[in-house]
């Protein structure tokens, strides 16, 4: 429903942020160990909304790779949103990918709430699925940290146009290479769409 949220951090809680947006305080569950945030700071988070009978939960991530891994974890039977968030928070994307590649169940079972059997199932279910998420970051260091707001806006705009996080990152990197890192976001979007049209 919501591709991203951008606003000021009103409160930093134990496992969530309250973000002020247009006079509203929106609580976003986030992997805080992966985010360096302070009250009053502007943040940009890629989001996933979970709608249940008794609650609506919004999850936010500083990088699209984290969101993609979170979604992969949600697709595994028995892994709920809060457990998936805990895995991203504790291990991060690259450490989780390394654990899967090395079949390291011990590293995964170190996450609170993950037992040995669940860790083994995660290794089996995630095998071969994380590399496509990680590799675009390695190939596009300019966008890897998403520290620049124009880069965030570019990626978010492409995702809103229907491209996946991986496709958006690839298109953004190609557009920036052609138009230059300092080009205006609107120019980069047009360039990315041209590139997509030629694929």
Short mmCIF file of N, CA and C in Angstrom, two decimals:
data_model
loop_
_atom_site.label_atom_id
_atom_site.label_comp_id
_atom_site.label_asym_id
_atom_site.label_seq_id
_atom_site.Cartn_x
_atom_site.Cartn_y
_atom_site.Cartn_z
N UNK A 1 0.83 -1.20 0.00
CA UNK A 1 0.00 0.00 0.00
C UNK A 1 0.86 1.25 0.00
N UNK A 2 1.83 1.34 0.93
CA UNK A 2 2.74 2.47 1.00
C UNK A 2 4.13 2.01 0.58
N UNK A 3 4.72 2.67 -0.43
CA UNK A 3 6.05 2.28 -0.91
C UNK A 3 7.15 2.80 0.01
N UNK A 4 6.94 4.00 0.58
CA UNK A 4 7.96 4.57 1.45
C UNK A 4 7.32 5.61 2.36
N UNK A 5 8.08 6.01 3.36
CA UNK A 5 7.67 7.10 4.24
C UNK A 5 8.87 8.00 4.46
N UNK A 6 8.65 9.30 4.40
CA UNK A 6 9.71 10.28 4.63
C UNK A 6 9.18 11.31 5.61
N UNK A 7 9.89 11.50 6.70
CA UNK A 7 9.45 12.47 7.70
C UNK A 7 10.47 12.61 8.81
N UNK A 8 10.12 13.38 9.83
CA UNK A 8 11.01 13.61 10.97
C UNK A 8 10.76 12.59 12.07
N UNK A 9 11.84 12.11 12.67
CA UNK A 9 11.73 11.17 13.78
C UNK A 9 11.26 11.93 15.03
N UNK A 10 10.07 11.59 15.51
CA UNK A 10 9.53 12.23 16.71
C UNK A 10 9.99 11.49 17.96
N UNK A 11 10.02 10.14 17.87
CA UNK A 11 10.39 9.31 19.01
C UNK A 11 11.11 8.07 18.52
N UNK A 12 12.15 7.67 19.26
CA UNK A 12 12.82 6.40 19.00
C UNK A 12 12.44 5.46 20.14
N UNK A 13 11.72 4.38 19.83
CA UNK A 13 11.28 3.42 20.84
C UNK A 13 12.13 2.16 20.76
N UNK A 14 11.76 1.15 21.53
CA UNK A 14 12.60 -0.05 21.63
C UNK A 14 12.82 -0.74 20.28
N UNK A 15 11.75 -0.91 19.52
CA UNK A 15 11.89 -1.57 18.22
C UNK A 15 11.15 -0.83 17.11
N UNK A 16 10.90 0.45 17.34
CA UNK A 16 10.16 1.21 16.35
C UNK A 16 10.48 2.70 16.42
N UNK A 17 10.06 3.40 15.38
CA UNK A 17 10.18 4.85 15.33
C UNK A 17 8.78 5.44 15.21
N UNK A 18 8.59 6.60 15.80
CA UNK A 18 7.38 7.37 15.51
C UNK A 18 7.82 8.51 14.61
N UNK A 19 7.28 8.51 13.39
CA UNK A 19 7.67 9.50 12.39
C UNK A 19 6.55 10.52 12.22
N UNK A 20 6.90 11.79 12.34
CA UNK A 20 5.92 12.86 12.17
C UNK A 20 5.77 13.17 10.69
N UNK A 21 4.54 13.08 10.22
CA UNK A 21 4.25 13.30 8.81
C UNK A 21 2.91 14.01 8.68
N UNK A 22 2.94 15.24 8.21
CA UNK A 22 1.72 16.03 8.01
C UNK A 22 0.87 16.10 9.27
N UNK A 23 1.53 16.29 10.40
CA UNK A 23 0.80 16.43 11.66
C UNK A 23 0.39 15.13 12.30
N UNK A 24 0.76 14.00 11.70
CA UNK A 24 0.43 12.69 12.26
C UNK A 24 1.69 12.02 12.79
N UNK A 25 1.55 11.24 13.83
CA UNK A 25 2.67 10.45 14.33
C UNK A 25 2.47 9.00 13.89
N UNK A 26 3.30 8.53 12.98
CA UNK A 26 3.14 7.18 12.42
C UNK A 26 4.21 6.26 13.00
N UNK A 27 3.75 5.20 13.65
CA UNK A 27 4.70 4.24 14.25
C UNK A 27 5.15 3.25 13.18
N UNK A 28 6.47 3.13 13.03
CA UNK A 28 7.06 2.22 12.05
C UNK A 28 7.99 1.26 12.76
N UNK A 29 7.70 -0.03 12.68
CA UNK A 29 8.60 -1.04 13.22
C UNK A 29 9.80 -1.14 12.30
N UNK A 30 11.00 -1.07 12.86
CA UNK A 30 12.20 -0.99 12.03
C UNK A 30 13.38 -1.71 12.69
N UNK A 31 14.34 -2.18 11.88
CA UNK A 31 15.55 -2.80 12.42
C UNK A 31 16.50 -1.71 12.93
N UNK A 32 16.31 -1.29 14.17
CA UNK A 32 17.01 -0.12 14.67
C UNK A 32 18.53 -0.31 14.75
N UNK A 33 18.97 -1.56 14.88
CA UNK A 33 20.43 -1.78 14.92
C UNK A 33 21.06 -1.47 13.56
N UNK A 34 20.24 -1.44 12.51
CA UNK A 34 20.73 -1.15 11.16
C UNK A 34 20.50 0.31 10.77
N UNK A 35 19.86 1.06 11.64
CA UNK A 35 19.57 2.47 11.35
C UNK A 35 20.25 3.35 12.39
N UNK A 36 20.91 4.38 11.93
CA UNK A 36 21.50 5.36 12.84
C UNK A 36 20.59 6.59 12.83
N UNK A 37 19.64 6.62 13.76
CA UNK A 37 18.64 7.69 13.75
C UNK A 37 18.56 8.36 15.11
N UNK A 38 18.19 9.62 15.08
CA UNK A 38 18.01 10.40 16.30
C UNK A 38 16.73 11.21 16.19
N UNK A 39 16.19 11.59 17.32
CA UNK A 39 15.00 12.43 17.35
C UNK A 39 15.26 13.73 16.58
N UNK A 40 14.32 14.11 15.73
CA UNK A 40 14.45 15.33 14.94
C UNK A 40 15.10 15.14 13.59
N UNK A 41 15.66 13.95 13.34
CA UNK A 41 16.33 13.67 12.07
C UNK A 41 15.30 13.29 11.01
N UNK A 42 15.52 13.71 9.77
CA UNK A 42 14.64 13.28 8.68
C UNK A 42 15.09 11.91 8.21
N UNK A 43 14.11 11.03 8.02
CA UNK A 43 14.43 9.67 7.55
C UNK A 43 13.59 9.34 6.33
N UNK A 44 14.11 8.42 5.56
CA UNK A 44 13.41 7.88 4.38
C UNK A 44 13.45 6.37 4.52
N UNK A 45 12.30 5.74 4.63
CA UNK A 45 12.24 4.29 4.83
C UNK A 45 11.38 3.63 3.77
N UNK A 46 11.87 2.53 3.22
CA UNK A 46 11.09 1.69 2.33
C UNK A 46 10.17 0.85 3.22
N UNK A 47 8.89 0.79 2.89
CA UNK A 47 7.93 0.23 3.84
C UNK A 47 7.15 -0.97 3.31
N UNK A 48 6.66 -1.74 4.27
CA UNK A 48 5.76 -2.87 4.01
C UNK A 48 4.67 -2.81 5.06
N UNK A 49 3.41 -2.85 4.62
CA UNK A 49 2.30 -2.80 5.57
C UNK A 49 1.68 -4.18 5.71
N UNK A 50 1.48 -4.57 6.96
CA UNK A 50 0.79 -5.84 7.24
C UNK A 50 -0.57 -5.51 7.84
N UNK A 51 -1.61 -5.94 7.17
CA UNK A 51 -2.97 -5.68 7.63
C UNK A 51 -3.56 -6.96 8.20
N UNK A 52 -3.93 -6.89 9.48
CA UNK A 52 -4.56 -8.03 10.14
C UNK A 52 -5.91 -7.59 10.69
N UNK A 53 -6.67 -8.55 11.18
CA UNK A 53 -8.00 -8.22 11.71
C UNK A 53 -7.92 -7.25 12.88
N UNK A 54 -6.91 -7.42 13.71
CA UNK A 54 -6.83 -6.63 14.93
C UNK A 54 -5.83 -5.48 14.88
N UNK A 55 -5.06 -5.37 13.79
CA UNK A 55 -4.07 -4.29 13.74
C UNK A 55 -3.51 -4.08 12.34
N UNK A 56 -3.03 -2.87 12.12
CA UNK A 56 -2.27 -2.54 10.92
C UNK A 56 -0.85 -2.22 11.38
N UNK A 57 0.13 -2.93 10.83
CA UNK A 57 1.52 -2.71 11.22
C UNK A 57 2.32 -2.23 10.01
N UNK A 58 3.13 -1.21 10.23
CA UNK A 58 3.97 -0.67 9.16
C UNK A 58 5.43 -0.96 9.51
N UNK A 59 6.13 -1.62 8.60
CA UNK A 59 7.54 -1.95 8.79
C UNK A 59 8.37 -1.10 7.84
N UNK A 60 9.48 -0.57 8.34
CA UNK A 60 10.30 0.31 7.53
C UNK A 60 11.77 -0.10 7.52
N UNK A 61 12.42 0.11 6.36
CA UNK A 61 13.82 -0.31 6.18
C UNK A 61 14.60 0.78 5.46
N UNK A 62 15.83 0.97 5.89
CA UNK A 62 16.68 2.00 5.31
C UNK A 62 17.14 1.68 3.91
N UNK A 63 17.18 0.40 3.54
CA UNK A 63 17.65 -0.01 2.23
C UNK A 63 16.65 -0.97 1.59
N UNK A 64 16.48 -0.89 0.27
CA UNK A 64 15.51 -1.78 -0.38
C UNK A 64 15.87 -3.25 -0.26
N UNK A 65 17.18 -3.55 -0.14
CA UNK A 65 17.59 -4.95 0.02
C UNK A 65 17.02 -5.53 1.32
N UNK A 66 17.00 -4.72 2.37
CA UNK A 66 16.44 -5.19 3.64
C UNK A 66 14.96 -5.53 3.48
N UNK A 67 14.25 -4.68 2.76
CA UNK A 67 12.82 -4.92 2.52
C UNK A 67 12.62 -6.19 1.71
N UNK A 68 13.44 -6.39 0.68
CA UNK A 68 13.30 -7.58 -0.16
C UNK A 68 13.58 -8.86 0.64
N UNK A 69 14.60 -8.83 1.49
CA UNK A 69 14.91 -9.99 2.33
C UNK A 69 13.78 -10.23 3.33
N UNK A 70 13.25 -9.15 3.90
CA UNK A 70 12.11 -9.24 4.82
C UNK A 70 10.94 -9.96 4.14
N UNK A 71 10.65 -9.60 2.90
CA UNK A 71 9.55 -10.23 2.16
C UNK A 71 9.84 -11.70 1.88
N UNK A 72 11.10 -12.01 1.58
CA UNK A 72 11.48 -13.41 1.37
C UNK A 72 11.24 -14.23 2.64
N UNK A 73 11.58 -13.63 3.77
CA UNK A 73 11.38 -14.32 5.05
C UNK A 73 9.90 -14.51 5.34
N UNK A 74 9.08 -13.52 5.03
CA UNK A 74 7.64 -13.62 5.27
C UNK A 74 7.00 -14.74 4.44
N UNK A 75 7.60 -15.03 3.30
CA UNK A 75 7.05 -16.06 2.41
C UNK A 75 7.28 -17.47 2.96
N UNK A 76 8.11 -17.59 3.99
CA UNK A 76 8.41 -18.89 4.58
C UNK A 76 7.37 -19.22 5.63
N UNK A 77 6.76 -20.37 5.51
CA UNK A 77 5.72 -20.80 6.45
C UNK A 77 6.25 -20.82 7.89
N UNK A 78 5.50 -20.21 8.79
CA UNK A 78 5.89 -20.21 10.19
C UNK A 78 6.73 -19.02 10.61
N UNK A 79 7.14 -18.18 9.65
CA UNK A 79 7.92 -16.99 9.97
C UNK A 79 7.00 -15.77 9.90
N UNK A 80 6.74 -15.18 11.05
CA UNK A 80 5.89 -14.01 11.11
C UNK A 80 6.69 -12.74 10.88
N UNK A 81 5.97 -11.63 10.78
CA UNK A 81 6.61 -10.35 10.47
C UNK A 81 7.61 -9.93 11.54
N UNK A 82 7.26 -10.12 12.80
CA UNK A 82 8.16 -9.67 13.87
C UNK A 82 9.41 -10.55 13.93
N UNK A 83 9.26 -11.84 13.62
CA UNK A 83 10.43 -12.72 13.58
C UNK A 83 11.33 -12.33 12.40
N UNK A 84 10.70 -12.06 11.25
CA UNK A 84 11.46 -11.65 10.07
C UNK A 84 12.22 -10.35 10.35
N UNK A 85 11.55 -9.42 11.03
CA UNK A 85 12.21 -8.16 11.37
C UNK A 85 13.38 -8.40 12.31
N UNK A 86 13.20 -9.31 13.26
CA UNK A 86 14.27 -9.63 14.21
C UNK A 86 15.49 -10.21 13.49
N UNK A 87 15.26 -11.02 12.47
CA UNK A 87 16.36 -11.61 11.70
C UNK A 87 17.13 -10.51 10.95
N UNK A 88 16.39 -9.61 10.30
CA UNK A 88 17.04 -8.51 9.58
C UNK A 88 17.79 -7.61 10.55
N UNK A 89 17.19 -7.38 11.71
CA UNK A 89 17.79 -6.51 12.73
C UNK A 89 19.08 -7.12 13.28
N UNK A 90 19.04 -8.41 13.56
CA UNK A 90 20.17 -9.07 14.21
C UNK A 90 21.30 -9.38 13.24
N UNK A 91 20.95 -9.90 12.05
CA UNK A 91 21.98 -10.36 11.12
C UNK A 91 22.28 -9.38 10.00
N UNK A 92 21.28 -8.64 9.56
CA UNK A 92 21.48 -7.80 8.39
C UNK A 92 21.45 -8.65 7.13
N UNK A 93 21.44 -8.01 5.99
CA UNK A 93 21.29 -8.70 4.72
C UNK A 93 22.52 -9.53 4.37
N UNK A 94 23.69 -8.93 4.44
CA UNK A 94 24.90 -9.62 3.99
C UNK A 94 25.27 -10.79 4.90
N UNK A 95 25.12 -10.61 6.21
CA UNK A 95 25.46 -11.69 7.14
C UNK A 95 24.49 -12.86 6.98
N UNK A 96 23.20 -12.55 6.76
CA UNK A 96 22.22 -13.61 6.53
C UNK A 96 22.54 -14.35 5.24
N UNK A 97 22.87 -13.61 4.18
CA UNK A 97 23.21 -14.24 2.90
C UNK A 97 24.44 -15.14 3.05
N UNK A 98 25.42 -14.68 3.83
CA UNK A 98 26.63 -15.48 4.06
C UNK A 98 26.29 -16.75 4.83
N UNK A 99 25.41 -16.63 5.81
CA UNK A 99 25.01 -17.80 6.61
C UNK A 99 24.30 -18.82 5.73
N UNK A 100 23.45 -18.34 4.83
CA UNK A 100 22.73 -19.25 3.93
C UNK A 100 23.71 -19.92 2.98
N UNK A 101 24.63 -19.15 2.43
CA UNK A 101 25.61 -19.71 1.49
C UNK A 101 26.50 -20.75 2.16
N UNK A 102 26.87 -20.50 3.42
CA UNK A 102 27.76 -21.41 4.15
C UNK A 102 26.99 -22.47 4.94
N UNK A 103 25.64 -22.42 4.82
CA UNK A 103 24.77 -23.36 5.55
C UNK A 103 25.08 -23.34 7.04
N UNK A 104 25.19 -22.12 7.55
CA UNK A 104 25.54 -21.90 8.95
C UNK A 104 24.28 -21.72 9.80
N UNK A 105 23.73 -22.84 10.26
CA UNK A 105 22.50 -22.80 11.07
C UNK A 105 22.76 -22.16 12.42
N UNK A 106 23.97 -22.26 12.92
CA UNK A 106 24.31 -21.70 14.24
C UNK A 106 24.14 -20.18 14.22
N UNK A 107 24.61 -19.54 13.15
CA UNK A 107 24.49 -18.08 13.06
C UNK A 107 23.04 -17.64 13.06
N UNK A 108 22.20 -18.39 12.34
CA UNK A 108 20.79 -18.03 12.25
C UNK A 108 20.06 -18.33 13.55
N UNK A 109 20.40 -19.43 14.21
CA UNK A 109 19.73 -19.78 15.46
C UNK A 109 20.16 -18.86 16.61
N UNK A 110 21.16 -18.00 16.37
CA UNK A 110 21.55 -17.02 17.39
C UNK A 110 20.52 -15.89 17.50
N UNK A 111 19.64 -15.77 16.50
CA UNK A 111 18.57 -14.77 16.55
C UNK A 111 17.54 -15.21 17.58
N UNK A 112 17.16 -14.35 18.52
CA UNK A 112 16.15 -14.72 19.52
C UNK A 112 14.86 -15.23 18.87
N UNK A 113 14.39 -16.38 19.37
CA UNK A 113 13.15 -16.95 18.84
C UNK A 113 13.34 -17.92 17.70
N UNK A 114 14.59 -18.07 17.23
CA UNK A 114 14.86 -19.01 16.13
C UNK A 114 15.58 -20.23 16.70
N UNK A 115 14.91 -21.37 16.64
CA UNK A 115 15.51 -22.62 17.11
C UNK A 115 16.30 -23.30 16.00
N UNK A 116 16.90 -24.43 16.35
CA UNK A 116 17.76 -25.13 15.39
C UNK A 116 16.98 -25.63 14.18
N UNK A 117 15.78 -26.18 14.42
CA UNK A 117 14.98 -26.71 13.31
C UNK A 117 14.52 -25.59 12.38
N UNK A 118 14.11 -24.47 12.96
CA UNK A 118 13.68 -23.33 12.15
C UNK A 118 14.85 -22.79 11.34
N UNK A 119 16.03 -22.74 11.96
CA UNK A 119 17.23 -22.26 11.26
C UNK A 119 17.55 -23.15 10.06
N UNK A 120 17.42 -24.46 10.24
CA UNK A 120 17.68 -25.39 9.14
C UNK A 120 16.67 -25.19 8.02
N UNK A 121 15.41 -24.94 8.40
CA UNK A 121 14.37 -24.71 7.38
C UNK A 121 14.62 -23.42 6.61
N UNK A 122 15.08 -22.40 7.34
CA UNK A 122 15.41 -21.13 6.69
C UNK A 122 16.53 -21.31 5.67
N UNK A 123 17.54 -22.08 6.04
CA UNK A 123 18.66 -22.34 5.12
C UNK A 123 18.15 -22.99 3.84
N UNK A 124 17.24 -23.94 4.00
CA UNK A 124 16.69 -24.67 2.86
C UNK A 124 15.83 -23.76 1.99
N UNK A 125 14.95 -22.98 2.63
CA UNK A 125 14.00 -22.13 1.91
C UNK A 125 14.67 -20.95 1.21
N UNK A 126 15.75 -20.42 1.81
CA UNK A 126 16.40 -19.22 1.27
C UNK A 126 17.52 -19.53 0.27
N UNK A 127 17.86 -20.80 0.13
CA UNK A 127 18.97 -21.18 -0.75
C UNK A 127 18.75 -20.64 -2.16
N UNK A 128 19.71 -19.86 -2.65
CA UNK A 128 19.66 -19.32 -4.00
C UNK A 128 18.78 -18.09 -4.18
N UNK A 129 18.08 -17.66 -3.12
CA UNK A 129 17.14 -16.55 -3.25
C UNK A 129 17.72 -15.20 -2.84
N UNK A 130 18.80 -15.20 -2.08
CA UNK A 130 19.34 -13.94 -1.58
C UNK A 130 20.40 -13.32 -2.49
N UNK A 131 21.11 -14.16 -3.23
CA UNK A 131 22.17 -13.64 -4.11
C UNK A 131 21.66 -12.57 -5.08
N UNK A 132 20.50 -12.77 -5.75
CA UNK A 132 20.02 -11.73 -6.67
C UNK A 132 19.70 -10.40 -5.98
N UNK A 133 19.42 -10.46 -4.69
CA UNK A 133 19.14 -9.23 -3.94
C UNK A 133 20.43 -8.51 -3.57
N UNK A 134 21.45 -9.28 -3.20
CA UNK A 134 22.71 -8.71 -2.76
C UNK A 134 23.55 -8.20 -3.92
N UNK A 135 23.60 -8.95 -5.01
CA UNK A 135 24.52 -8.63 -6.11
C UNK A 135 24.35 -7.25 -6.73
N UNK A 136 23.11 -6.74 -6.93
CA UNK A 136 22.99 -5.40 -7.49
C UNK A 136 23.68 -4.34 -6.65
N UNK A 137 23.68 -4.53 -5.33
CA UNK A 137 24.36 -3.58 -4.45
C UNK A 137 25.86 -3.61 -4.69
N UNK A 138 26.40 -4.82 -4.85
CA UNK A 138 27.83 -4.95 -5.08
C UNK A 138 28.23 -4.32 -6.41
N UNK A 139 27.34 -4.44 -7.39
CA UNK A 139 27.64 -3.92 -8.72
C UNK A 139 27.42 -2.42 -8.82
N UNK A 140 26.71 -1.84 -7.85
CA UNK A 140 26.37 -0.42 -7.92
C UNK A 140 26.75 0.29 -6.62
N UNK A 141 28.06 0.46 -6.35
CA UNK A 141 28.48 1.07 -5.10
C UNK A 141 27.94 2.48 -4.91
N UNK A 142 27.66 3.18 -5.99
CA UNK A 142 27.16 4.55 -5.87
C UNK A 142 25.85 4.58 -5.10
N UNK A 143 25.05 3.51 -5.28
CA UNK A 143 23.74 3.48 -4.63
C UNK A 143 23.74 2.60 -3.40
N UNK A 144 24.84 1.94 -3.11
CA UNK A 144 24.85 0.93 -2.07
C UNK A 144 24.36 1.39 -0.72
N UNK A 145 24.78 2.58 -0.27
CA UNK A 145 24.42 3.01 1.06
C UNK A 145 23.13 3.79 1.12
N UNK A 146 22.62 4.23 -0.02
CA UNK A 146 21.40 5.03 -0.07
C UNK A 146 21.47 6.23 0.86
N UNK A 147 22.63 6.79 0.99
CA UNK A 147 22.79 7.89 1.93
C UNK A 147 22.34 9.21 1.33
N UNK A 148 22.23 9.26 0.00
CA UNK A 148 21.86 10.51 -0.64
C UNK A 148 20.37 10.54 -0.92
N UNK A 149 19.70 11.59 -0.49
CA UNK A 149 18.25 11.69 -0.64
C UNK A 149 17.80 11.60 -2.10
N UNK A 150 18.49 12.26 -3.08
CA UNK A 150 18.07 12.10 -4.47
C UNK A 150 18.07 10.65 -4.92
N UNK A 151 19.05 9.85 -4.45
CA UNK A 151 19.08 8.44 -4.81
C UNK A 151 17.87 7.73 -4.22
N UNK A 152 17.51 8.05 -2.99
CA UNK A 152 16.33 7.47 -2.36
C UNK A 152 15.09 7.81 -3.15
N UNK A 153 14.95 9.08 -3.52
CA UNK A 153 13.78 9.52 -4.27
C UNK A 153 13.69 8.82 -5.62
N UNK A 154 14.83 8.64 -6.27
CA UNK A 154 14.87 7.98 -7.57
C UNK A 154 14.41 6.53 -7.44
N UNK A 155 14.96 5.81 -6.47
CA UNK A 155 14.59 4.41 -6.27
C UNK A 155 13.11 4.28 -5.91
N UNK A 156 12.63 5.16 -5.02
CA UNK A 156 11.23 5.11 -4.60
C UNK A 156 10.30 5.39 -5.78
N UNK A 157 10.66 6.36 -6.61
CA UNK A 157 9.83 6.71 -7.77
C UNK A 157 9.74 5.53 -8.75
N UNK A 158 10.85 4.87 -8.98
CA UNK A 158 10.86 3.73 -9.90
C UNK A 158 10.02 2.58 -9.35
N UNK A 159 10.10 2.38 -8.03
CA UNK A 159 9.29 1.32 -7.43
C UNK A 159 7.81 1.64 -7.51
N UNK A 160 7.47 2.91 -7.36
CA UNK A 160 6.06 3.31 -7.47
C UNK A 160 5.55 3.13 -8.90
N UNK A 161 6.45 3.16 -9.85
CA UNK A 161 6.08 2.95 -11.25
C UNK A 161 5.95 1.46 -11.59
N UNK A 162 6.20 0.61 -10.60
CA UNK A 162 5.98 -0.82 -10.79
C UNK A 162 7.21 -1.68 -10.90
N UNK A 163 8.40 -1.07 -10.83
CA UNK A 163 9.62 -1.86 -10.89
C UNK A 163 9.93 -2.43 -9.51
N UNK A 164 10.53 -3.61 -9.48
CA UNK A 164 10.94 -4.20 -8.20
C UNK A 164 12.14 -3.42 -7.66
N UNK A 165 12.49 -3.68 -6.40
CA UNK A 165 13.64 -3.01 -5.80
C UNK A 165 14.92 -3.31 -6.58
N UNK A 166 15.05 -4.56 -7.02
CA UNK A 166 16.25 -4.95 -7.76
C UNK A 166 16.29 -4.25 -9.12
N UNK A 167 15.14 -4.26 -9.83
CA UNK A 167 15.06 -3.59 -11.13
C UNK A 167 15.31 -2.09 -10.98
N UNK A 168 14.73 -1.49 -9.92
CA UNK A 168 14.90 -0.06 -9.69
C UNK A 168 16.35 0.30 -9.48
N UNK A 169 17.04 -0.52 -8.68
CA UNK A 169 18.46 -0.26 -8.39
C UNK A 169 19.30 -0.35 -9.66
N UNK A 170 19.01 -1.36 -10.49
CA UNK A 170 19.75 -1.54 -11.73
C UNK A 170 19.50 -0.38 -12.70
N UNK A 171 18.21 0.01 -12.84
CA UNK A 171 17.86 1.12 -13.73
C UNK A 171 18.45 2.43 -13.24
N UNK A 172 18.41 2.64 -11.91
CA UNK A 172 18.94 3.88 -11.34
C UNK A 172 20.44 3.98 -11.59
N UNK A 173 21.15 2.87 -11.40
CA UNK A 173 22.59 2.87 -11.63
C UNK A 173 22.91 3.19 -13.09
N UNK A 174 22.14 2.59 -14.02
CA UNK A 174 22.37 2.83 -15.45
C UNK A 174 22.06 4.28 -15.82
N UNK A 175 20.96 4.81 -15.25
CA UNK A 175 20.58 6.20 -15.54
C UNK A 175 21.60 7.18 -15.02
N UNK A 176 22.13 6.92 -13.82
CA UNK A 176 23.13 7.80 -13.22
C UNK A 176 24.45 7.74 -13.99
N UNK A 177 24.75 6.56 -14.52
CA UNK A 177 25.98 6.43 -15.31
C UNK A 177 25.87 7.24 -16.61
N UNK A 178 24.65 7.26 -17.17
CA UNK A 178 24.45 7.96 -18.43
C UNK A 178 24.28 9.46 -18.23
N UNK A 179 23.48 9.86 -17.22
CA UNK A 179 23.16 11.28 -17.03
C UNK A 179 24.06 11.97 -16.02
N UNK A 180 24.77 11.17 -15.20
CA UNK A 180 25.64 11.74 -14.17
C UNK A 180 24.98 11.72 -12.81
N UNK A 181 25.80 11.51 -11.76
CA UNK A 181 25.29 11.41 -10.39
C UNK A 181 24.54 12.66 -9.95
N UNK A 182 24.95 13.81 -10.46
CA UNK A 182 24.40 15.08 -9.99
C UNK A 182 23.15 15.51 -10.74
N UNK A 183 22.70 14.71 -11.70
CA UNK A 183 21.52 15.08 -12.49
C UNK A 183 20.29 15.12 -11.60
N UNK A 184 19.34 15.96 -11.96
CA UNK A 184 18.09 16.10 -11.21
C UNK A 184 17.33 14.77 -11.24
N UNK A 185 16.59 14.50 -10.16
CA UNK A 185 15.86 13.24 -10.05
C UNK A 185 14.91 13.03 -11.22
N UNK A 186 14.21 14.09 -11.64
CA UNK A 186 13.25 13.95 -12.75
C UNK A 186 13.95 13.54 -14.04
N UNK A 187 15.16 14.07 -14.26
CA UNK A 187 15.93 13.70 -15.45
C UNK A 187 16.36 12.24 -15.36
N UNK A 188 16.78 11.83 -14.17
CA UNK A 188 17.22 10.45 -13.97
C UNK A 188 16.06 9.47 -14.17
N UNK A 189 14.86 9.86 -13.73
CA UNK A 189 13.68 9.00 -13.91
C UNK A 189 13.40 8.81 -15.39
N UNK A 190 13.42 9.92 -16.15
CA UNK A 190 13.19 9.84 -17.60
C UNK A 190 14.23 8.95 -18.27
N UNK A 191 15.49 9.11 -17.84
CA UNK A 191 16.56 8.30 -18.42
C UNK A 191 16.38 6.84 -18.09
N UNK A 192 15.96 6.56 -16.84
CA UNK A 192 15.74 5.16 -16.42
C UNK A 192 14.60 4.54 -17.22
N UNK A 193 13.55 5.30 -17.48
CA UNK A 193 12.42 4.79 -18.26
C UNK A 193 12.81 4.51 -19.71
N UNK A 194 13.68 5.37 -20.25
CA UNK A 194 14.18 5.14 -21.62
C UNK A 194 14.95 3.81 -21.66
N UNK A 195 15.81 3.64 -20.65
CA UNK A 195 16.63 2.40 -20.59
C UNK A 195 15.73 1.18 -20.46
N UNK A 196 14.70 1.30 -19.60
CA UNK A 196 13.77 0.18 -19.40
C UNK A 196 13.03 -0.14 -20.70
N UNK A 197 12.69 0.91 -21.45
CA UNK A 197 11.97 0.71 -22.70
C UNK A 197 12.79 0.02 -23.77
N UNK A 198 14.11 0.11 -23.64
CA UNK A 198 15.00 -0.51 -24.63
C UNK A 198 15.43 -1.92 -24.25
N UNK A 199 14.99 -2.36 -23.06
CA UNK A 199 15.40 -3.69 -22.60
C UNK A 199 14.62 -4.80 -23.32
#
